[in-house]
Short mmCIF file of C-alpha atoms in Angstrom, two decimals:
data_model
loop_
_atom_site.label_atom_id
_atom_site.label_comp_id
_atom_site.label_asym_id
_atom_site.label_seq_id
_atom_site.Cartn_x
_atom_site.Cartn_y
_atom_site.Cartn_z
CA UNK A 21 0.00 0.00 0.00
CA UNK A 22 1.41 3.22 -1.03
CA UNK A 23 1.49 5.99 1.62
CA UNK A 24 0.02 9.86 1.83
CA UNK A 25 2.83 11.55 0.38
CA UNK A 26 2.65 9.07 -2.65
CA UNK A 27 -0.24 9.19 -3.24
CA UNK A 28 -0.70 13.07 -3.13
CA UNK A 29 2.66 13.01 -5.54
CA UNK A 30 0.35 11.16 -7.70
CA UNK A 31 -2.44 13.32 -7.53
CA UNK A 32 0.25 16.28 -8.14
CA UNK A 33 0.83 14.25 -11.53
CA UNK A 34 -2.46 13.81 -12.72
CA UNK A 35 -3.78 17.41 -11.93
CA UNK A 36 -0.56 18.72 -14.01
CA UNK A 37 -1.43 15.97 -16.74
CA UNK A 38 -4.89 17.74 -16.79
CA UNK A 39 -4.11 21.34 -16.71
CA UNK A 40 -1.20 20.49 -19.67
CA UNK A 41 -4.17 19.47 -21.95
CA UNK A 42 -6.48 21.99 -21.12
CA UNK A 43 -3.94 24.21 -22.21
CA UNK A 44 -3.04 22.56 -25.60
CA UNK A 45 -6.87 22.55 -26.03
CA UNK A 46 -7.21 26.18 -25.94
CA UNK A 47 -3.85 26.22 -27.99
CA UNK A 48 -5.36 24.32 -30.57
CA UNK A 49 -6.70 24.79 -34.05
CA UNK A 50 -9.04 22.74 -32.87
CA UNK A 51 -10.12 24.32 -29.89
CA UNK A 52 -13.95 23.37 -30.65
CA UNK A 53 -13.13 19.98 -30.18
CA UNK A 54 -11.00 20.57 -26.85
CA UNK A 55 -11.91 19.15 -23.85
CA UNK A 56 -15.03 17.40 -22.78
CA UNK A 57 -16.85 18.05 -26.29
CA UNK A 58 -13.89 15.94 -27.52
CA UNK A 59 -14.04 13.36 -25.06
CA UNK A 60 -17.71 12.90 -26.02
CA UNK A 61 -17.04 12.73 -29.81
CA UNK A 62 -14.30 9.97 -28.80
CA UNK A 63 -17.44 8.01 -26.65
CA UNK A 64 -19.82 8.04 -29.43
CA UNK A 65 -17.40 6.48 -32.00
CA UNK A 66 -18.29 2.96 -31.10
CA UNK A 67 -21.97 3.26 -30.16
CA UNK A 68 -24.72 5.76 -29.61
CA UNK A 69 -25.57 6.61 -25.81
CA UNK A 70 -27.74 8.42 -23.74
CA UNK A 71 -26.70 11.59 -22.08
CA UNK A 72 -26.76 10.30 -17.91
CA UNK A 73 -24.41 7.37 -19.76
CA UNK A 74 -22.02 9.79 -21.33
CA UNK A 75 -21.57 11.80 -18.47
CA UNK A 76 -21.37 8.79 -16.27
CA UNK A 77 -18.07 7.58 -19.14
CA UNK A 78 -16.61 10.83 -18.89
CA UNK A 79 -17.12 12.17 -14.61
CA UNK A 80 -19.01 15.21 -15.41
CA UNK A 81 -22.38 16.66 -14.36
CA UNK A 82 -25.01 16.27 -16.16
CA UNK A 83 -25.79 19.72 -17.04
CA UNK A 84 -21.96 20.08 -18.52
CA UNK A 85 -23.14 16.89 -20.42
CA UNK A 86 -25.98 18.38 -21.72
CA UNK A 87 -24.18 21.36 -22.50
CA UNK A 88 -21.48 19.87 -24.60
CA UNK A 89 -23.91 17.95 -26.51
CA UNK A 90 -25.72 21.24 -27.36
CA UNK A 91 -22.85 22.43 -28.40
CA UNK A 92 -22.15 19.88 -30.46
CA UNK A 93 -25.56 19.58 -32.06
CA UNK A 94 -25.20 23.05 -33.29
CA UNK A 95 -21.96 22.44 -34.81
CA UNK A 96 -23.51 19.33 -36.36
CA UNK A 97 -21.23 17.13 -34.56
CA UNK A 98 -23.84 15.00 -33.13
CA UNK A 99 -27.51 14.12 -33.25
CA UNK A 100 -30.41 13.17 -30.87
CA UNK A 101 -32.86 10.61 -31.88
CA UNK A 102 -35.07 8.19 -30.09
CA UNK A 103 -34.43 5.44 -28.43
CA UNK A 104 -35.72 2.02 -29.82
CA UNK A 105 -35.80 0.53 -27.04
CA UNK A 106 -36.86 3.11 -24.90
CA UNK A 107 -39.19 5.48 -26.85
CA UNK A 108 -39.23 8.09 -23.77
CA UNK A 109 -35.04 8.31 -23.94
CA UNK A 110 -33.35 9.64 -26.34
CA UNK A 111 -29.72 8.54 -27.42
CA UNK A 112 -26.60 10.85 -28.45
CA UNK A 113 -25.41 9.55 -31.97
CA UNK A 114 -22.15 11.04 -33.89
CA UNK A 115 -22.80 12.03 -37.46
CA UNK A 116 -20.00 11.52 -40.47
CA UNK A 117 -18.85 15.26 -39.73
CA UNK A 118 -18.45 14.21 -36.19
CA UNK A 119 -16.34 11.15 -37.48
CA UNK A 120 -14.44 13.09 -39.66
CA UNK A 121 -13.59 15.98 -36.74
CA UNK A 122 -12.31 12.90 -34.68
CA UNK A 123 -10.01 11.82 -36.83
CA UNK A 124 -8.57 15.13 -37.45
CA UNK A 125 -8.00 15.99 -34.59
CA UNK A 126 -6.69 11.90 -33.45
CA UNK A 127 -4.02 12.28 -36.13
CA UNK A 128 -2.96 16.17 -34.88
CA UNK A 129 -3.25 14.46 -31.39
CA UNK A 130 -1.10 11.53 -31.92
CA UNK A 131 1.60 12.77 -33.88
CA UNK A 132 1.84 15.76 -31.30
CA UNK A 133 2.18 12.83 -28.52
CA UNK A 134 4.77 11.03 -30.84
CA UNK A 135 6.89 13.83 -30.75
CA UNK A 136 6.82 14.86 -27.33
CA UNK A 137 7.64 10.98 -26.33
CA UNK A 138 9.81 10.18 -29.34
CA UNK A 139 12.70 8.98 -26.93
CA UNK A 140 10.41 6.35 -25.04
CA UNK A 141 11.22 2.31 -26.36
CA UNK A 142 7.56 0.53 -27.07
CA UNK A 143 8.05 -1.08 -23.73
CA UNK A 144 7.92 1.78 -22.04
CA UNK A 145 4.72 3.16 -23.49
CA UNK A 146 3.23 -0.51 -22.97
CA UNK A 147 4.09 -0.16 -19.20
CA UNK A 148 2.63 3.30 -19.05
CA UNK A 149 -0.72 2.20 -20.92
CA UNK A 150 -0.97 -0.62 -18.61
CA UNK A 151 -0.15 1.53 -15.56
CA UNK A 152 -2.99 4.26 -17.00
CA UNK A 153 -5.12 1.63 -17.41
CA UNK A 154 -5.11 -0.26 -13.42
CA UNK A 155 -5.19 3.90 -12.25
CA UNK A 156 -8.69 4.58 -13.95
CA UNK A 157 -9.35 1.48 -13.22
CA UNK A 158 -8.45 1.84 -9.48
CA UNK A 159 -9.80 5.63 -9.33
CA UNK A 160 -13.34 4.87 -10.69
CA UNK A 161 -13.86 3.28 -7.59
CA UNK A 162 -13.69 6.94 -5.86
CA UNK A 163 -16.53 7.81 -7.42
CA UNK A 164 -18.81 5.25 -6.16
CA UNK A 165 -21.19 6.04 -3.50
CA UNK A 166 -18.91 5.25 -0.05
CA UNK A 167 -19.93 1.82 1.87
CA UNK A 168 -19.86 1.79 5.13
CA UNK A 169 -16.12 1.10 6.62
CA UNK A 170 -17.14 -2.55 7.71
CA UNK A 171 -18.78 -2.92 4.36
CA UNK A 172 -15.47 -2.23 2.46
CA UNK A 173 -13.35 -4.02 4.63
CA UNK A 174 -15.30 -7.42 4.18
CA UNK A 175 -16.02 -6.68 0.08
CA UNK A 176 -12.44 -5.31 -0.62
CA UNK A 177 -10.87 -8.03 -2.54
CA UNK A 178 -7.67 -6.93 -3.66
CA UNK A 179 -6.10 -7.17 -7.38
CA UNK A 180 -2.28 -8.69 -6.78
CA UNK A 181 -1.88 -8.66 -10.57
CA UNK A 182 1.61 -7.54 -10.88
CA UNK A 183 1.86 -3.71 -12.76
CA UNK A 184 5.83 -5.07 -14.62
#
C-alpha cells in the first residue's frame, strides 16, 4: 500500500497531466473539439448513448453533459434521436462530420504525442498504458457512492496482478 505523500505526488501528476491538456486545447486549431466536447465525440465512436451514460463515461455533471452535446448539435457534430428501445429516452449519436472531426483531430493528437515521447522504447509506453489503465481502473472506484467502513473491509478483494 502506497502511503500519503505518494499518493498526493500522484495526484500532483495527474492534476498537471490535466491542466497540460487543457492548455493545448485552448492552444489548438481545434479548440472546438478541446476538452469534454472531444471526449464525447471519442465516446460516441463505437456506439450511440444516452446523455446520464455519457456523463457517467466521462465524470461530469449532467448539465456540462448536456451542455457539450448542445454544443455539439449546433456544430452538427452529433444528433439526438429516439431510443428504440426506450421510446421516452433519447440517445446521443455522432454524425459523419463528427467522425471526420475525430479523426482530425486523433491524427494532430497523436503525432503531437509522438513527438513529445519520441525517446520512449515501445516497452515503455506498454508499461505506461498498462499503468494508466489499473489507475482509472483503481480511481473509478472513488466515485462510487462510499460503503460503510465494515462494508469495504469485508467486500475489498484486492487485485495482486503484478503492474511489470
Amino acid at each position: 500500500m502506497i502511503d500519503e505523500t505518494d499518493a498526493a505526488g500522484l495526484l500532483t501528476g495527474m492534476v498537471t497531466i490535466s491542466r497540460t491538456f487543457r492548455k493545448a486545447g485552448q492552444r489548438s486549431r481545434e479548440r472546438s473539439l478541446a476538452g469534454t466536447k472531444y471526449g464525447f465525440l471519442r465516446c460516441l465512436i463505437d456506439s450511440d448513448a444516452r446523455l446520464g451514460e455519457l456523463a457517467n463515461q466521462l465524470v461530469v455533471s449532467a448539465p456540462v453533459a448536456s451542455r457539450a452535446v448542445e454544443a455539439l448539435e449546433a456544430e452538427e457534430l452529433v444528433e439526438r434521436r429516439p431510443d428504440p428501445s426506450d421510446a421516452r429516452a433519447i440517445l446521443i449519436s455522432i454524425t459523419d462530420h463528427g467522425r471526420a472531426a475525430v479523426a482530425e483531430g486523433n491524427s494532430h493528437i497523436i503525432r503531437k504525442f509522438a513527438t513529445a515521447l519520441d525517446d520512449w522504447s515501445p516497452e515503455e509506453a506498454e508499461r505506461a498504458i498498462r499503468l494508466l489503465s489499473v489507475l482509472n481502473e483503481r480511481l473509478a472506484d472513488v466515485l462510487q457512492p462510499s460503503e460503510t467502513s465494515a462494508d469495504a473491509e469485508t467486500s475489498a478483494t484486492p487485485d495482486t496482478t503484478p503492474i511489470n
